[in-house]
Amino acid sequence: MELKKIEIEFIEIANINELNTSDAYLVAKAREVANNAWAPYSNFLVGSAVELMNGKIITGNNQENAAYPSGLCAERVALFAANANYPNSAVKTIAISAYNKNGLSKMPVKPCGSCRQSILEAELRFETPIRLILDGQNKIHIVEGIKNLLPLSFGRDDL
Ligand code: THU
């Protein structure tokens, strides 16, 4: 028997001012689009901005439903729209921002398990790691590749 350990890594910065111009723009877009979320049940408004290798930026926000499981997270709304409209362009970066009843989330937004799995699919599809910028008012986390958020993942090579 052997205990195995997996290391994950991410970069922590203080705020949006520490991002380079294009990353700051992407986060600004995620914040902006969060305001258009349809989230009357949770009142948790999430915005996501996906930057593609071709330079396009596609945004999305959470879309809730009275039949709760029929809703979809912001990340997947943005990612699926990006892949649907630009099927040949790899995803470079995804920024995620959220607002709760107190305003912009203080802590970095953590994507749910299903979104992590969908981000993994996009990585494998284009054979390119995706950078995640998890926005928060008091700190921002930058994650270089979904393997850091989804270790021991199940992908197409496991089929
Ligand atoms: N949500 C997202 O859109 N992304 C996340 O990363 C976390 C959760 C949404 C789903 C639901 O509409 C609301 O936030 C509360 O869970």
PDB file of C-alpha atoms and ligand atoms in Angstrom:
ATOM      1  CA  MET A   1       0.000   0.000   0.000  1.00  0.00           C
ATOM      2  CA  GLU A   2       1.302   3.431  -0.873  1.00  0.00           C
ATOM      3  CA  LEU A   3       0.007   6.890  -0.102  1.00  0.00           C
ATOM      4  CA  LYS A   4       0.029   9.004  -3.263  1.00  0.00           C
ATOM      5  CA  LYS A   5      -0.226  12.786  -3.237  1.00  0.00           C
ATOM      6  CA  ILE A   6      -1.207  15.185  -5.984  1.00  0.00           C
ATOM      7  CA  GLU A   7      -0.039  18.767  -6.022  1.00  0.00           C
ATOM      8  CA  ILE A   8      -2.148  21.515  -7.562  1.00  0.00           C
ATOM      9  CA  GLU A   9      -1.083  25.097  -8.094  1.00  0.00           C
ATOM     10  CA  PHE A  10      -2.577  28.515  -8.682  1.00  0.00           C
ATOM     11  CA  ILE A  11      -1.419  32.112  -8.601  1.00  0.00           C
ATOM     12  CA  GLU A  12      -3.000  34.538  -6.170  1.00  0.00           C
ATOM     13  CA  ILE A  13      -3.098  38.266  -6.847  1.00  0.00           C
ATOM     14  CA  ALA A  14      -4.701  41.081  -4.887  1.00  0.00           C
ATOM     15  CA  ASN A  15      -7.062  42.572  -7.442  1.00  0.00           C
ATOM     16  CA  ILE A  16      -7.884  43.304 -11.069  1.00  0.00           C
ATOM     17  CA  ASN A  17      -5.208  46.029 -11.261  1.00  0.00           C
ATOM     18  CA  GLU A  18      -2.510  43.366 -11.035  1.00  0.00           C
ATOM     19  CA  LEU A  19      -3.726  41.653 -14.223  1.00  0.00           C
ATOM     20  CA  ASN A  20      -2.295  42.500 -17.639  1.00  0.00           C
ATOM     21  CA  THR A  21      -4.493  44.571 -19.951  1.00  0.00           C
ATOM     22  CA  SER A  22      -6.141  41.708 -21.834  1.00  0.00           C
ATOM     23  CA  ASP A  23      -6.849  39.654 -18.683  1.00  0.00           C
ATOM     24  CA  ALA A  24      -8.245  42.738 -16.908  1.00  0.00           C
ATOM     25  CA  TYR A  25     -10.481  43.352 -19.928  1.00  0.00           C
ATOM     26  CA  LEU A  26     -11.723  39.749 -19.815  1.00  0.00           C
ATOM     27  CA  VAL A  27     -12.543  40.015 -16.107  1.00  0.00           C
ATOM     28  CA  ALA A  28     -14.292  43.338 -16.717  1.00  0.00           C
ATOM     29  CA  LYS A  29     -16.423  41.585 -19.353  1.00  0.00           C
ATOM     30  CA  ALA A  30     -17.273  38.747 -16.927  1.00  0.00           C
ATOM     31  CA  ARG A  31     -18.328  41.306 -14.303  1.00  0.00           C
ATOM     32  CA  GLU A  32     -20.376  43.235 -16.840  1.00  0.00           C
ATOM     33  CA  VAL A  33     -22.255  40.216 -18.195  1.00  0.00           C
ATOM     34  CA  ALA A  34     -23.030  38.919 -14.692  1.00  0.00           C
ATOM     35  CA  ASN A  35     -25.542  41.749 -14.467  1.00  0.00           C
ATOM     36  CA  ASN A  36     -27.584  40.112 -17.236  1.00  0.00           C
ATOM     37  CA  ALA A  37     -27.824  36.760 -15.448  1.00  0.00           C
ATOM     38  CA  TRP A  38     -31.229  35.205 -14.938  1.00  0.00           C
ATOM     39  CA  ALA A  39     -30.905  34.153 -11.303  1.00  0.00           C
ATOM     40  CA  PRO A  40     -34.180  34.955  -9.515  1.00  0.00           C
ATOM     41  CA  TYR A  41     -33.954  31.813  -7.337  1.00  0.00           C
ATOM     42  CA  SER A  42     -30.423  32.038  -5.962  1.00  0.00           C
ATOM     43  CA  ASN A  43     -29.810  35.769  -6.450  1.00  0.00           C
ATOM     44  CA  PHE A  44     -26.251  34.719  -7.183  1.00  0.00           C
ATOM     45  CA  LEU A  45     -25.341  36.391 -10.459  1.00  0.00           C
ATOM     46  CA  VAL A  46     -22.428  34.841 -12.290  1.00  0.00           C
ATOM     47  CA  GLY A  47     -20.707  36.095 -15.429  1.00  0.00           C
ATOM     48  CA  SER A  48     -18.156  34.352 -17.575  1.00  0.00           C
ATOM     49  CA  ALA A  49     -16.005  35.580 -20.441  1.00  0.00           C
ATOM     50  CA  VAL A  50     -14.191  33.134 -22.708  1.00  0.00           C
ATOM     51  CA  GLU A  51     -11.242  34.288 -24.792  1.00  0.00           C
ATOM     52  CA  LEU A  52     -10.519  32.157 -27.845  1.00  0.00           C
ATOM     53  CA  MET A  53      -7.190  31.712 -29.624  1.00  0.00           C
ATOM     54  CA  ASN A  54      -8.702  33.594 -32.590  1.00  0.00           C
ATOM     55  CA  GLY A  55      -9.083  36.639 -30.329  1.00  0.00           C
ATOM     56  CA  LYS A  56     -12.880  36.474 -30.003  1.00  0.00           C
ATOM     57  CA  ILE A  57     -14.460  36.955 -26.599  1.00  0.00           C
ATOM     58  CA  ILE A  58     -17.714  35.131 -25.882  1.00  0.00           C
ATOM     59  CA  THR A  59     -19.686  35.844 -22.725  1.00  0.00           C
ATOM     60  CA  GLY A  60     -22.357  34.037 -20.742  1.00  0.00           C
ATOM     61  CA  ASN A  61     -24.168  34.167 -17.428  1.00  0.00           C
ATOM     62  CA  ASN A  62     -26.145  31.756 -15.309  1.00  0.00           C
ATOM     63  CA  GLN A  63     -29.615  30.930 -16.561  1.00  0.00           C
ATOM     64  CA  GLU A  64     -31.844  29.575 -13.817  1.00  0.00           C
ATOM     65  CA  ASN A  65     -35.181  27.819 -14.137  1.00  0.00           C
ATOM     66  CA  ALA A  66     -38.164  27.237 -11.843  1.00  0.00           C
ATOM     67  CA  ALA A  67     -37.389  23.571 -12.452  1.00  0.00           C
ATOM     68  CA  TYR A  68     -34.006  24.023 -10.806  1.00  0.00           C
ATOM     69  CA  PRO A  69     -31.904  21.366 -12.609  1.00  0.00           C
ATOM     70  CA  SER A  70     -32.905  22.823 -15.975  1.00  0.00           C
ATOM     71  CA  GLY A  71     -30.760  25.899 -15.353  1.00  0.00           C
ATOM     72  CA  LEU A  72     -27.144  26.241 -16.416  1.00  0.00           C
ATOM     73  CA  CYS A  73     -24.030  27.869 -14.943  1.00  0.00           C
ATOM     74  CA  ALA A  74     -22.427  30.927 -16.513  1.00  0.00           C
ATOM     75  CA  GLU A  75     -19.244  29.079 -17.455  1.00  0.00           C
ATOM     76  CA  ARG A  76     -21.062  26.487 -19.515  1.00  0.00           C
ATOM     77  CA  VAL A  77     -23.347  29.035 -21.170  1.00  0.00           C
ATOM     78  CA  ALA A  78     -20.228  30.933 -22.334  1.00  0.00           C
ATOM     79  CA  LEU A  79     -18.125  27.891 -23.168  1.00  0.00           C
ATOM     80  CA  PHE A  80     -20.843  26.085 -25.130  1.00  0.00           C
ATOM     81  CA  ALA A  81     -21.683  29.263 -27.070  1.00  0.00           C
ATOM     82  CA  ALA A  82     -17.982  29.732 -27.866  1.00  0.00           C
ATOM     83  CA  ASN A  83     -17.573  26.130 -29.056  1.00  0.00           C
ATOM     84  CA  ALA A  84     -20.872  26.241 -30.965  1.00  0.00           C
ATOM     85  CA  ASN A  85     -19.956  29.386 -32.874  1.00  0.00           C
ATOM     86  CA  TYR A  86     -16.197  28.883 -33.245  1.00  0.00           C
ATOM     87  CA  PRO A  87     -15.745  25.098 -33.357  1.00  0.00           C
ATOM     88  CA  ASN A  88     -12.203  25.375 -34.689  1.00  0.00           C
ATOM     89  CA  SER A  89     -10.796  27.863 -32.225  1.00  0.00           C
ATOM     90  CA  ALA A  90      -9.202  26.642 -28.995  1.00  0.00           C
ATOM     91  CA  VAL A  91     -10.187  28.240 -25.717  1.00  0.00           C
ATOM     92  CA  LYS A  92      -7.363  30.287 -24.250  1.00  0.00           C
ATOM     93  CA  THR A  93      -8.762  31.771 -21.046  1.00  0.00           C
ATOM     94  CA  ILE A  94     -12.008  31.767 -19.099  1.00  0.00           C
ATOM     95  CA  ALA A  95     -12.783  34.476 -16.534  1.00  0.00           C
ATOM     96  CA  ILE A  96     -15.521  34.027 -13.930  1.00  0.00           C
ATOM     97  CA  SER A  97     -17.066  36.711 -11.715  1.00  0.00           C
ATOM     98  CA  ALA A  98     -20.048  36.609  -9.356  1.00  0.00           C
ATOM     99  CA  TYR A  99     -22.242  38.959  -7.374  1.00  0.00           C
ATOM    100  CA  ASN A 100     -24.094  37.973  -4.207  1.00  0.00           C
ATOM    101  CA  LYS A 101     -26.416  40.148  -2.147  1.00  0.00           C
ATOM    102  CA  ASN A 102     -23.390  42.119  -0.869  1.00  0.00           C
ATOM    103  CA  GLY A 103     -21.998  42.872  -4.315  1.00  0.00           C
ATOM    104  CA  LEU A 104     -18.962  41.433  -6.065  1.00  0.00           C
ATOM    105  CA  SER A 105     -17.952  38.175  -4.413  1.00  0.00           C
ATOM    106  CA  LYS A 106     -15.134  38.782  -1.919  1.00  0.00           C
ATOM    107  CA  MET A 107     -13.503  35.423  -2.601  1.00  0.00           C
ATOM    108  CA  PRO A 108     -12.580  33.969  -6.015  1.00  0.00           C
ATOM    109  CA  VAL A 109     -15.501  32.137  -7.663  1.00  0.00           C
ATOM    110  CA  LYS A 110     -14.996  28.395  -7.747  1.00  0.00           C
ATOM    111  CA  PRO A 111     -16.517  26.611 -10.743  1.00  0.00           C
ATOM    112  CA  CYS A 112     -18.778  23.674  -9.918  1.00  0.00           C
ATOM    113  CA  GLY A 113     -17.856  20.082 -10.751  1.00  0.00           C
ATOM    114  CA  SER A 114     -19.917  19.943 -13.952  1.00  0.00           C
ATOM    115  CA  CYS A 115     -18.291  23.129 -15.245  1.00  0.00           C
ATOM    116  CA  ARG A 116     -14.837  21.730 -14.429  1.00  0.00           C
ATOM    117  CA  GLN A 117     -15.719  18.624 -16.433  1.00  0.00           C
ATOM    118  CA  SER A 118     -16.908  20.761 -19.375  1.00  0.00           C
ATOM    119  CA  ILE A 119     -13.735  22.840 -19.251  1.00  0.00           C
ATOM    120  CA  LEU A 120     -11.726  19.600 -19.307  1.00  0.00           C
ATOM    121  CA  GLU A 121     -13.623  18.505 -22.437  1.00  0.00           C
ATOM    122  CA  ALA A 122     -12.707  21.784 -24.165  1.00  0.00           C
ATOM    123  CA  GLU A 123      -9.057  21.331 -23.180  1.00  0.00           C
ATOM    124  CA  LEU A 124      -8.954  17.785 -24.549  1.00  0.00           C
ATOM    125  CA  ARG A 125     -10.877  18.751 -27.677  1.00  0.00           C
ATOM    126  CA  PHE A 126      -8.350  21.399 -28.657  1.00  0.00           C
ATOM    127  CA  GLU A 127      -5.378  19.812 -26.885  1.00  0.00           C
ATOM    128  CA  THR A 128      -4.697  23.139 -25.220  1.00  0.00           C
ATOM    129  CA  PRO A 129      -4.726  23.889 -21.477  1.00  0.00           C
ATOM    130  CA  ILE A 130      -7.228  26.578 -20.489  1.00  0.00           C
ATOM    131  CA  ARG A 131      -6.290  29.396 -18.115  1.00  0.00           C
ATOM    132  CA  LEU A 132      -8.911  30.195 -15.522  1.00  0.00           C
ATOM    133  CA  ILE A 133      -9.203  33.592 -13.867  1.00  0.00           C
ATOM    134  CA  LEU A 134     -11.364  33.241 -10.775  1.00  0.00           C
ATOM    135  CA  ASP A 135     -12.410  36.732  -9.855  1.00  0.00           C
ATOM    136  CA  GLY A 136     -12.914  38.042  -6.339  1.00  0.00           C
ATOM    137  CA  GLN A 137     -12.859  41.448  -4.700  1.00  0.00           C
ATOM    138  CA  ASN A 138     -10.231  40.609  -2.088  1.00  0.00           C
ATOM    139  CA  LYS A 139      -8.177  38.234  -4.202  1.00  0.00           C
ATOM    140  CA  ILE A 140      -8.081  36.713  -7.665  1.00  0.00           C
ATOM    141  CA  HIS A 141      -6.844  33.228  -8.459  1.00  0.00           C
ATOM    142  CA  ILE A 142      -5.220  32.343 -11.769  1.00  0.00           C
ATOM    143  CA  VAL A 143      -5.178  28.641 -12.562  1.00  0.00           C
ATOM    144  CA  GLU A 144      -3.053  27.348 -15.428  1.00  0.00           C
ATOM    145  CA  GLY A 145      -5.068  24.388 -16.688  1.00  0.00           C
ATOM    146  CA  ILE A 146      -8.051  22.456 -15.383  1.00  0.00           C
ATOM    147  CA  LYS A 147      -5.828  19.659 -14.061  1.00  0.00           C
ATOM    148  CA  ASN A 148      -5.287  21.918 -11.061  1.00  0.00           C
ATOM    149  CA  LEU A 149      -9.019  21.977 -10.294  1.00  0.00           C
ATOM    150  CA  LEU A 150      -9.885  18.486 -11.469  1.00  0.00           C
ATOM    151  CA  PRO A 151      -7.130  16.035 -10.657  1.00  0.00           C
ATOM    152  CA  LEU A 152      -7.735  12.339 -11.412  1.00  0.00           C
ATOM    153  CA  SER A 153     -10.208  13.430 -14.062  1.00  0.00           C
ATOM    154  CA  PHE A 154     -12.235  11.261 -16.408  1.00  0.00           C
ATOM    155  CA  GLY A 155     -11.665  12.136 -20.053  1.00  0.00           C
ATOM    156  CA  ARG A 156     -12.044  10.573 -23.473  1.00  0.00           C
ATOM    157  CA  ASP A 157      -8.865   8.544 -23.061  1.00  0.00           C
ATOM    158  CA  ASP A 158     -10.563   6.689 -20.200  1.00  0.00           C
ATOM    159  CA  LEU A 159     -13.356   5.360 -22.415  1.00  0.00           C
TER     160      LEU A 159
HETATM  161  N1  THU B   1     -23.243  29.128 -10.639  1.00  0.00           N
HETATM  162  C1  THU B   1     -22.550  29.481 -11.759  1.00  0.00           C
HETATM  163  O1  THU B   1     -23.123  29.987 -12.732  1.00  0.00           O
HETATM  164  N2  THU B   1     -21.222  29.249 -11.775  1.00  0.00           N
HETATM  165  C2  THU B   1     -20.493  28.830 -10.708  1.00  0.00           C
HETATM  166  O2  THU B   1     -19.289  28.703 -10.810  1.00  0.00           O
HETATM  167  C3  THU B   1     -21.166  28.515  -9.458  1.00  0.00           C
HETATM  168  C4  THU B   1     -22.643  28.483  -9.514  1.00  0.00           C
HETATM  169  C5  THU B   1     -24.677  29.423 -10.600  1.00  0.00           C
HETATM  170  C6  THU B   1     -25.605  28.251 -10.667  1.00  0.00           C
HETATM  171  C7  THU B   1     -26.830  28.831 -10.006  1.00  0.00           C
HETATM  172  O3  THU B   1     -27.571  29.553 -10.966  1.00  0.00           O
HETATM  173  C8  THU B   1     -26.293  29.795  -8.986  1.00  0.00           C
HETATM  174  O4  THU B   1     -24.973  30.094  -9.395  1.00  0.00           O
HETATM  175  C9  THU B   1     -26.286  29.276  -7.569  1.00  0.00           C
HETATM  176  O5  THU B   1     -25.662  28.037  -7.484  1.00  0.00           O
END
